[in-house]
Short mmCIF file of C-alpha atoms and ligand atoms in Angstrom, two decimals:
data_model
loop_
_atom_site.label_atom_id
_atom_site.label_comp_id
_atom_site.label_asym_id
_atom_site.label_seq_id
_atom_site.Cartn_x
_atom_site.Cartn_y
_atom_site.Cartn_z
CA MET A 27 113.75 119.38 96.36
CA ASN A 28 115.24 118.17 92.77
CA PHE A 29 118.44 116.52 92.68
CA LYS A 30 120.59 117.07 89.24
CA SER A 31 121.32 113.32 88.92
CA ARG A 32 120.97 109.87 90.24
CA GLU A 33 124.00 109.78 91.50
CA GLU A 34 123.46 112.39 93.72
CA ILE A 35 120.44 110.58 94.94
CA LEU A 36 122.05 107.58 95.55
CA GLU A 37 125.11 109.29 97.64
CA TYR A 38 122.21 111.34 99.39
CA GLN A 39 120.42 107.91 100.02
CA ASN A 40 123.61 106.25 101.36
CA LYS A 41 123.98 109.23 103.81
CA LYS A 42 120.66 108.97 105.24
CA LEU A 43 120.71 105.25 105.44
CA ARG A 44 123.75 105.38 107.71
CA CYS A 45 122.32 107.47 110.11
CA CYS A 46 118.64 105.71 110.21
CA VAL A 47 120.73 102.59 111.07
CA GLU A 48 122.72 104.64 113.86
CA TYR A 49 119.52 106.12 115.44
CA ALA A 50 117.42 102.75 114.85
CA SER A 51 120.47 100.78 116.29
CA LYS A 52 120.17 103.34 119.69
CA ASN A 53 116.57 103.48 120.25
CA SER A 54 114.46 100.58 118.54
CA ARG A 55 114.48 97.36 120.63
CA PHE A 56 112.88 95.74 117.56
CA PHE A 57 115.84 96.78 115.33
CA LYS A 58 118.38 96.01 118.17
CA ASN A 59 116.92 92.23 118.10
CA ILE A 60 117.20 91.92 114.10
CA LEU A 61 120.97 93.03 114.59
CA LYS A 62 121.59 90.58 117.27
CA ASN A 63 119.77 87.73 115.53
CA PHE A 64 121.46 88.22 112.35
CA ASP A 65 125.00 88.83 113.70
CA LEU A 66 125.47 92.24 112.42
CA THR A 67 126.37 95.95 113.82
CA PRO A 68 125.52 99.42 112.68
CA ASP A 69 128.70 99.56 110.80
CA ASP A 70 128.09 96.16 108.61
CA ILE A 71 125.27 98.60 106.59
CA LYS A 72 127.01 101.72 104.98
CA SER A 73 124.93 101.62 101.54
CA ILE A 74 122.06 100.35 99.73
CA GLU A 75 123.70 97.12 98.67
CA ASP A 76 124.65 96.47 102.59
CA LEU A 77 120.63 96.54 102.75
CA GLN A 78 120.40 93.17 101.47
CA LYS A 79 122.15 91.53 104.66
CA LEU A 80 118.95 93.06 106.83
CA PRO A 81 115.87 90.76 106.94
CA PHE A 82 112.75 92.12 105.29
CA THR A 83 110.05 93.63 107.51
CA THR A 84 106.50 92.53 106.79
CA LYS A 85 102.79 92.91 108.31
CA ASN A 86 103.46 89.88 110.16
CA ASP A 87 105.84 91.79 112.17
CA LEU A 88 103.68 94.39 113.02
CA ARG A 89 100.93 91.93 114.12
CA ASP A 90 103.30 89.95 116.21
CA ASN A 91 104.50 93.23 117.74
CA TYR A 92 100.96 94.88 118.40
CA PRO A 93 100.46 97.95 119.43
CA PHE A 94 103.64 99.45 120.26
CA GLY A 95 106.54 97.04 119.45
CA LEU A 96 108.28 99.06 116.50
CA THR A 97 108.72 102.38 118.70
CA ALA A 98 111.61 104.22 118.56
CA VAL A 99 110.75 107.28 120.98
CA PRO A 100 109.22 107.22 124.60
CA MET A 101 105.36 107.49 124.48
CA ASP A 102 105.51 111.14 125.52
CA GLU A 103 107.02 112.01 121.98
CA ILE A 104 104.37 110.12 119.69
CA VAL A 105 101.79 112.58 118.66
CA ARG A 106 99.69 110.59 116.54
CA PHE A 107 98.82 106.77 115.93
CA HIS A 108 97.17 105.75 112.76
CA ALA A 109 95.98 102.05 112.65
CA SER A 110 94.83 99.49 109.95
CA SER A 111 91.13 98.48 110.16
CA GLY A 112 92.22 94.60 110.83
CA THR A 113 89.71 93.23 108.17
CA THR A 114 91.97 90.64 107.13
CA GLY A 115 93.59 89.88 110.59
CA LYS A 116 95.05 91.80 113.87
CA SER A 117 94.73 95.52 113.61
CA THR A 118 98.60 96.97 112.61
CA VAL A 119 98.98 100.22 114.42
CA VAL A 120 101.85 103.11 112.98
CA TYR A 121 103.14 106.06 115.19
CA TYR A 122 104.39 109.39 114.29
CA THR A 123 106.43 111.93 116.32
CA ARG A 124 106.20 116.06 115.90
CA ASN A 125 108.68 115.99 113.43
CA ASP A 126 107.50 112.54 111.55
CA LEU A 127 104.14 114.44 111.08
CA ASP A 128 105.91 117.80 109.67
CA THR A 129 107.91 115.23 107.20
CA TRP A 130 104.74 113.89 106.02
CA SER A 131 103.00 117.22 105.49
CA ASP A 132 106.22 118.12 103.17
CA LEU A 133 105.68 114.86 101.17
CA MET A 134 102.25 115.11 100.80
CA ALA A 135 102.87 119.18 99.73
CA ARG A 136 104.89 117.75 96.97
CA VAL A 137 102.62 114.94 96.06
CA LEU A 138 99.85 117.99 95.05
CA SER A 139 102.16 120.34 93.50
CA THR A 140 103.19 117.64 91.40
CA THR A 141 99.92 117.74 89.96
CA GLY A 142 99.65 121.10 89.55
CA LEU A 143 98.22 122.72 92.32
CA THR A 144 98.76 125.41 93.56
CA LYS A 145 97.82 127.71 96.74
CA LYS A 146 95.31 129.48 94.36
CA ASP A 147 93.63 126.11 94.32
CA SER A 148 91.18 124.53 96.96
CA MET A 149 90.65 120.71 97.93
CA GLN A 150 87.54 118.84 99.31
CA ILE A 151 89.30 116.38 101.23
CA ILE A 152 86.97 113.04 100.71
CA TYR A 153 88.53 110.58 102.70
CA ASN A 154 87.78 109.13 106.24
CA TYR A 155 89.42 111.29 108.44
CA GLY A 156 90.09 108.53 111.70
CA PHE A 157 92.57 105.77 111.88
CA PHE A 158 92.65 105.69 108.26
CA THR A 159 95.77 107.77 106.86
CA GLY A 160 93.72 109.14 103.92
CA GLY A 161 92.12 112.13 105.42
CA PHE A 162 94.86 113.52 107.48
CA GLY A 163 97.50 113.11 105.28
CA PHE A 164 95.90 115.18 102.24
CA HIS A 165 94.51 117.55 104.83
CA TYR A 166 97.77 118.69 106.23
CA GLY A 167 99.78 118.48 102.57
CA ALA A 168 97.19 120.71 101.42
CA GLU A 169 97.34 123.03 104.38
CA ARG A 170 101.33 122.81 103.90
CA LEU A 171 100.79 124.11 100.41
CA GLY A 172 98.43 127.00 101.29
CA ILE A 173 95.78 124.94 99.21
CA SER A 174 91.86 126.29 100.87
CA VAL A 175 91.15 122.64 102.65
CA ILE A 176 87.45 121.23 103.07
CA PRO A 177 87.52 118.85 105.14
CA THR A 178 84.36 117.12 104.38
CA GLY A 179 85.38 113.55 104.94
CA SER A 180 83.72 110.69 103.01
CA GLY A 181 79.96 110.05 102.87
CA ASN A 182 76.81 112.36 102.37
CA THR A 183 77.23 111.89 98.77
CA LYS A 184 74.75 114.55 97.49
CA LYS A 185 76.16 117.21 100.02
CA GLN A 186 79.44 116.66 98.56
CA ILE A 187 78.33 117.79 95.30
CA GLU A 188 76.47 120.73 96.72
CA ILE A 189 79.66 121.94 98.23
CA MET A 190 81.63 121.35 95.09
CA ARG A 191 78.92 123.60 93.65
CA ASP A 192 78.81 126.11 96.25
CA PHE A 193 82.26 126.62 97.39
CA GLY A 194 83.32 126.37 93.74
CA THR A 195 86.30 123.86 95.21
CA THR A 196 89.14 123.81 92.31
CA SER A 197 90.22 120.02 93.47
CA PHE A 198 89.43 117.06 95.25
CA THR A 199 90.66 113.65 96.54
CA SER A 200 89.09 110.32 97.14
CA THR A 201 89.12 106.46 96.40
CA PRO A 202 88.43 106.08 93.31
CA SER A 203 85.53 104.06 92.89
CA TYR A 204 83.88 106.38 95.29
CA ALA A 205 84.90 109.37 92.68
CA ILE A 206 82.55 107.52 90.12
CA HIS A 207 80.03 107.19 92.52
CA LEU A 208 80.21 110.87 93.23
CA GLY A 209 80.08 111.83 89.69
CA GLU A 210 77.41 109.85 88.76
CA THR A 211 75.41 111.17 91.85
CA ALA A 212 76.16 114.91 90.31
CA GLU A 213 74.72 113.49 87.25
CA GLU A 214 71.58 112.59 88.76
CA MET A 215 71.49 115.63 90.36
CA SER A 216 71.43 117.19 86.41
CA ILE A 217 74.80 119.13 87.52
CA ILE A 218 76.92 119.67 84.25
CA PRO A 219 80.56 120.14 85.10
CA GLU A 220 81.90 122.31 82.99
CA LYS A 221 78.87 124.88 83.95
CA ASP A 222 77.92 124.08 87.73
CA LEU A 223 81.68 123.08 88.93
CA LYS A 224 85.00 124.45 88.82
CA LEU A 225 86.96 121.64 89.51
CA LYS A 226 90.23 121.40 87.59
CA ILE A 227 92.24 118.28 89.40
CA GLY A 228 91.64 115.23 91.20
CA VAL A 229 93.96 113.38 93.10
CA PHE A 230 93.20 109.32 93.70
CA GLY A 231 94.54 106.63 95.17
CA GLY A 232 94.27 104.07 98.00
CA GLU A 233 93.13 101.49 95.93
CA PRO A 234 93.80 99.83 92.32
CA TRP A 235 92.45 101.67 89.28
CA GLY A 236 92.97 100.99 85.86
CA GLU A 237 93.31 103.82 82.93
CA GLY A 238 89.23 102.83 82.29
CA MET A 239 88.61 104.05 85.74
CA ARG A 240 91.28 107.08 85.13
CA GLN A 241 88.98 108.18 81.56
CA ARG A 242 85.45 107.68 83.47
CA ILE A 243 86.33 109.63 85.93
CA GLU A 244 87.37 112.34 84.38
CA GLU A 245 84.84 112.10 81.71
CA LEU A 246 82.40 112.50 84.84
CA PHE A 247 83.90 115.55 86.18
CA HIS A 248 86.01 117.31 83.55
CA ILE A 249 89.31 116.87 85.04
CA ASN A 250 92.77 116.08 85.30
CA ALA A 251 92.85 112.79 87.44
CA TYR A 252 96.50 111.72 89.16
CA ASP A 253 97.15 108.63 90.56
CA ASN A 254 99.12 108.45 93.83
CA TYR A 255 100.29 105.57 95.94
CA GLY A 256 101.48 104.95 99.89
CA LEU A 257 100.87 102.67 102.32
CA SER A 258 100.01 103.44 106.65
CA GLU A 259 103.68 101.43 107.63
CA LEU A 260 105.67 104.09 105.44
CA CYS A 261 103.42 107.37 106.02
CA GLY A 262 100.10 106.75 104.24
CA PRO A 263 99.70 108.79 101.39
CA GLY A 264 102.89 110.37 99.98
CA VAL A 265 105.39 107.59 98.55
CA ALA A 266 104.71 108.17 94.85
CA VAL A 267 102.67 110.32 92.29
CA GLU A 268 101.73 110.57 88.85
CA CYS A 269 103.42 114.08 87.81
CA THR A 270 101.42 115.67 84.71
CA GLU A 271 102.84 113.36 81.83
CA LYS A 272 100.95 110.68 83.69
CA GLU A 273 103.16 107.87 82.83
CA GLY A 274 103.88 106.45 85.93
CA LEU A 275 104.42 107.46 89.48
CA HIS A 276 107.52 109.25 90.73
CA VAL A 277 108.84 107.71 94.32
CA TRP A 278 110.46 110.65 96.72
CA GLU A 279 113.61 108.68 96.72
CA ASP A 280 115.09 111.26 98.86
CA TYR A 281 112.84 109.79 101.61
CA PHE A 282 112.59 106.45 100.31
CA ILE A 283 114.91 103.66 99.35
CA MET A 284 113.04 101.16 96.89
CA GLU A 285 113.73 97.92 96.02
CA VAL A 286 111.73 95.43 93.84
CA ILE A 287 111.84 91.46 94.90
CA ASP A 288 110.58 88.33 93.27
CA PRO A 289 107.47 87.65 95.54
CA LYS A 290 108.37 83.90 95.65
CA THR A 291 112.80 84.21 96.21
CA GLY A 292 113.03 87.43 97.90
CA GLU A 293 115.66 88.01 95.30
CA LEU A 294 116.02 91.52 93.57
CA VAL A 295 114.49 91.50 90.20
CA GLY A 296 116.34 92.92 87.08
CA GLU A 297 116.66 96.25 86.29
CA GLY A 298 112.72 97.04 84.82
CA GLU A 299 111.42 93.53 85.53
CA ARG A 300 107.91 93.89 87.77
CA GLY A 301 108.32 92.28 91.10
CA GLU A 302 106.95 93.25 94.96
CA LEU A 303 108.12 96.79 96.08
CA VAL A 304 110.26 96.72 99.19
CA PHE A 305 110.63 100.44 100.76
CA THR A 306 113.01 101.88 103.41
CA PRO A 307 112.01 105.17 105.08
CA LEU A 308 114.87 107.18 105.37
CA TRP A 309 113.43 109.78 107.80
CA LYS A 310 110.95 108.37 110.64
CA GLU A 311 111.61 108.94 114.29
CA ALA A 312 108.76 107.07 115.89
CA MET A 313 108.74 104.04 113.68
CA PRO A 314 111.83 103.23 111.85
CA ILE A 315 111.65 100.60 109.58
CA PHE A 316 114.07 98.55 107.10
CA ARG A 317 112.87 96.25 103.66
CA TYR A 318 109.35 96.42 104.35
CA ARG A 319 107.30 94.38 101.83
CA THR A 320 104.27 95.96 100.42
CA ARG A 321 103.25 92.94 98.17
CA ASP A 322 102.41 95.60 96.14
CA ILE A 323 103.40 94.45 92.21
CA SER A 324 105.09 96.95 90.15
CA ARG A 325 108.47 97.77 88.38
CA VAL A 326 110.60 100.91 87.60
CA PHE A 327 110.57 102.47 84.01
CA LYS A 328 113.94 103.14 83.16
CA GLU A 329 113.41 105.75 80.95
CA LYS A 330 113.87 109.36 82.46
CA CYS A 331 110.67 111.47 82.70
CA ASN A 332 110.01 114.73 80.48
CA CYS A 333 108.69 116.92 83.35
CA GLY A 334 112.98 116.84 84.87
CA LEU A 335 112.29 114.59 87.72
CA HIS A 336 115.40 112.64 88.87
CA PHE A 337 113.13 110.53 90.74
CA ARG A 338 112.42 107.21 89.41
CA LYS A 339 108.72 106.20 88.39
CA ILE A 340 106.99 103.10 88.78
CA GLU A 341 104.58 101.47 86.87
CA ARG A 342 100.57 102.12 87.89
CA LEU A 343 100.14 99.49 90.63
CA HIS A 344 97.50 97.01 89.84
CA GLY A 345 97.05 94.81 92.47
CA ARG A 346 98.90 93.19 95.49
CA SER A 347 100.81 89.65 95.59
CA ASP A 348 98.21 88.55 98.32
CA ASP A 349 95.19 90.15 96.14
CA MET A 350 96.06 87.45 93.10
CA LEU A 351 93.15 84.96 93.06
CA ILE A 352 94.20 81.16 92.38
CA ILE A 353 91.52 79.80 90.72
CA ARG A 354 91.62 75.94 89.37
CA GLY A 355 95.71 76.70 89.53
CA VAL A 356 95.41 79.58 87.15
CA ASN A 357 96.79 82.61 88.83
CA ILE A 358 93.99 85.94 88.02
CA PHE A 359 94.55 89.15 89.28
CA PRO A 360 91.46 91.59 90.01
CA SER A 361 92.93 94.40 87.48
CA GLN A 362 92.43 91.74 84.70
CA ILE A 363 88.65 91.44 85.28
CA GLU A 364 88.60 95.29 85.33
CA GLU A 365 90.74 96.04 82.15
CA VAL A 366 88.49 93.64 80.09
CA ILE A 367 84.98 95.25 81.81
CA LEU A 368 85.89 99.12 81.39
CA GLU A 369 87.20 98.37 77.58
CA ASN A 370 83.37 98.28 76.77
CA PRO A 371 82.08 101.80 77.17
CA ILE A 372 78.55 100.51 78.15
CA PHE A 373 80.18 99.54 81.87
CA LYS A 374 80.56 102.48 84.21
CA GLY A 375 82.59 100.57 86.27
CA HIS A 376 80.68 99.16 89.13
CA TYR A 377 81.37 95.21 89.34
CA SER A 378 82.13 92.13 91.44
CA ILE A 379 84.13 89.72 91.26
CA ILE A 380 82.68 86.10 93.27
CA VAL A 381 84.64 82.88 93.60
CA GLU A 382 82.89 80.28 95.05
CA ARG A 383 83.79 75.97 95.33
CA LYS A 384 80.94 74.08 94.06
CA GLU A 385 81.64 70.33 94.49
CA SER A 386 85.23 70.91 94.90
CA LEU A 387 85.36 73.03 91.58
CA ASP A 388 86.28 76.52 92.21
CA THR A 389 83.93 78.85 90.05
CA LEU A 390 84.22 82.80 89.04
CA THR A 391 81.37 84.83 88.72
CA ILE A 392 81.63 88.54 87.51
CA GLU A 393 78.55 90.40 88.15
CA ILE A 394 78.57 93.57 86.21
CA GLU A 395 76.07 96.58 86.58
CA VAL A 396 74.41 97.85 83.48
CA THR A 397 72.11 101.05 83.15
CA LYS A 398 68.18 100.20 83.71
CA ASP A 399 67.39 100.88 80.09
CA LEU A 400 69.51 98.35 79.24
CA PHE A 401 68.58 96.00 81.89
CA THR A 402 64.68 96.27 81.25
CA GLY A 403 65.20 96.38 77.20
CA ASN A 404 65.36 93.54 74.89
CA LEU A 405 66.15 90.16 76.20
CA LYS A 406 68.46 89.06 73.33
CA ASP A 407 70.60 92.08 73.70
CA LEU A 408 71.62 90.90 76.85
CA ILE A 409 72.59 87.90 76.59
CA GLU A 410 74.71 88.73 73.67
CA LEU A 411 76.42 91.57 75.71
CA LYS A 412 76.81 88.84 78.51
CA GLU A 413 78.20 86.13 76.14
CA LYS A 414 80.77 88.60 74.55
CA VAL A 415 81.81 89.45 77.69
CA GLU A 416 82.15 86.15 79.00
CA GLU A 417 84.41 85.39 75.75
CA LYS A 418 86.40 87.98 76.09
CA LEU A 419 87.51 87.47 79.74
CA ASN A 420 87.58 83.59 79.06
CA ASN A 421 90.35 84.50 76.31
CA VAL A 422 92.36 86.46 78.36
CA LEU A 423 91.57 84.86 81.92
CA LEU A 424 92.00 81.25 80.06
CA VAL A 425 89.47 80.32 83.23
CA LYS A 426 85.84 80.00 82.35
CA ALA A 427 84.35 83.07 83.88
CA ASN A 428 80.25 83.32 84.20
CA VAL A 429 79.29 86.54 83.85
CA ARG A 430 75.69 87.94 85.70
CA LEU A 431 74.57 91.29 84.36
CA VAL A 432 72.69 93.20 87.32
CA GLU A 433 70.94 96.35 87.37
CA GLU A 434 72.40 99.51 88.32
CA GLY A 435 72.59 100.04 91.80
CA ALA A 436 72.94 96.46 92.73
CA ILE A 437 76.65 96.67 93.58
CA PRO A 438 77.31 98.23 97.06
CA ARG A 439 78.72 101.70 96.86
CA SER A 440 81.80 102.12 98.82
CA GLN A 441 82.50 105.41 100.41
CA GLY A 442 86.06 104.33 101.07
CA LYS A 443 88.55 101.22 99.31
CA ALA A 444 85.64 99.15 96.80
CA GLN A 445 85.68 95.71 98.23
CA ARG A 446 85.77 93.89 94.56
CA VAL A 447 86.54 90.48 95.41
CA ILE A 448 84.32 88.23 97.59
CA ASP A 449 85.52 84.68 98.04
CA LYS A 450 83.60 82.52 99.42
CA ARG A 451 86.03 79.62 99.38
CA ASN A 452 86.88 80.50 102.88
CA ILE A 453 84.52 80.25 106.00
CA GLY A 454 83.93 83.73 106.61
CA GLY A 455 86.44 84.58 103.71
CA ILE A 456 85.79 87.95 102.59
CA LYS A 457 89.21 89.34 100.76
O1 LIG B 21 95.93 103.53 101.49
C1 LIG B 21 97.39 105.15 102.19
C2 LIG B 21 97.01 106.01 101.04
C3 LIG B 21 95.54 106.72 101.14
C4 LIG B 21 97.34 105.92 99.75
C5 LIG B 21 95.11 107.76 99.74
C6 LIG B 21 96.85 106.76 98.78
C7 LIG B 21 95.67 107.66 98.89
P1 LIG B 21 96.79 101.50 103.75
O2 LIG B 21 95.43 101.50 104.04
O3 LIG B 21 97.54 101.05 104.62
O4 LIG B 21 97.17 103.12 103.29
O5 LIG B 21 96.78 100.69 102.19
C8 LIG B 21 97.90 100.65 101.68
O6 LIG B 21 96.58 100.65 99.81
O7 LIG B 21 99.69 98.53 99.70
C9 LIG B 21 98.12 99.13 98.40
O8 LIG B 21 97.79 97.48 98.09
C10 LIG B 21 97.15 100.19 98.11
N1 LIG B 21 97.22 101.04 97.73
C11 LIG B 21 97.39 102.40 97.95
N2 LIG B 21 97.80 103.30 97.02
C12 LIG B 21 97.01 102.97 96.00
C13 LIG B 21 97.50 103.17 94.11
C14 LIG B 21 96.53 103.87 102.23
N3 LIG B 21 97.20 104.61 94.20
C15 LIG B 21 97.87 99.70 100.24
N4 LIG B 21 97.45 101.73 93.83
C16 LIG B 21 99.13 99.71 99.70
C17 LIG B 21 96.52 100.93 93.95
C18 LIG B 21 97.14 101.30 96.18
N5 LIG B 21 96.70 100.13 95.41
#
């Protein structure tokens, strides 16, 4: 799978792109319309540079064509559906042929082997199996690599820990926020990871998580924790993963063309600059898609990786352009808040960001959990701690943030993606 040089990768991408354009122009009604509307023929798109003649595809295109408008094969060739939950709008549906599932499994097997896992390992899959792509994606990838799969799915936290102990599980995968909850539950159960568990590796993703959370998870379980990235519209997990260097995520560029654009203008950003990731998968049969705008913000590293892979790396994802909160005109990413909180080891990673509008002014409140001892201890210490965090937040965010310290367990735990932001400014507006 490794290419000898970037030139070799680019040549391969151009070849695959021509095949995809040819295929979609024959089979996808959605793509035929694009070519017609933009006055293009398949011959106009021969290389990566030509991609820019095509418009972006967005989540709205999927919503507008709900449920099956992007199909490029007859229904009887579709062997799987996945869908988004639709909490922020109409649900979006994605589909796979037998070959699509096969390729996805290969991509996920690569993800797992890049973190050092082998067929000698076992993996507890603590993602939801269902419309969410996490459970099945990891399941098929692990099986393909020959890992012993323990398909527990999410939830039943204590039972998960018992299974880890009884089965001698060597790796697991879940959202990073649930991993912390699992680790704290293990602590409550007096489980000592070095003695009672055989875990070595954890692979986490599906939501943003910074270095503070990584450190916490690694300490809780005594494991190496790796980040992996993906999204349903491209396959699910399986787009990018950290290698053992843990400095950025390699993108499988033989399967995806990656562009980075300015989210405001849609223009490509300069080399190494931050912007929105846009992907064109080079392998999809059921649902070919071109220039998909992810809304995820990252940048491509220029440096070559010591691990030897020629696939370029992206910076860990710290947020989506549509996650950005605008508070009194100031742009704030939830990840900035998380960084400040987790700088202080007193906090264990459970927090909520609450935005309200009071007398036409936006207010920002950060609820952070503290341990029971601290919460019921000296009031002066609590007030000092609160003021210290407020000062740090105000310096970083340049907007006044009120900190409310709450007792352990007050912030709801999530078994999947954590809901960090509660934006009460819109009616019913939970983001
Ligand atoms: O979350 C696929 C996935 C499952 C990836 C399990 C990794 C592990 P969606 O539900 O479609 O698919 O959500 C995709 O989640 O656009 C990002 O905003 C966010 N996301 C996914 N992985 C990461 C990550 C899956 N490692 C959306 N870091 C994406 C930050 C992530 N955000």
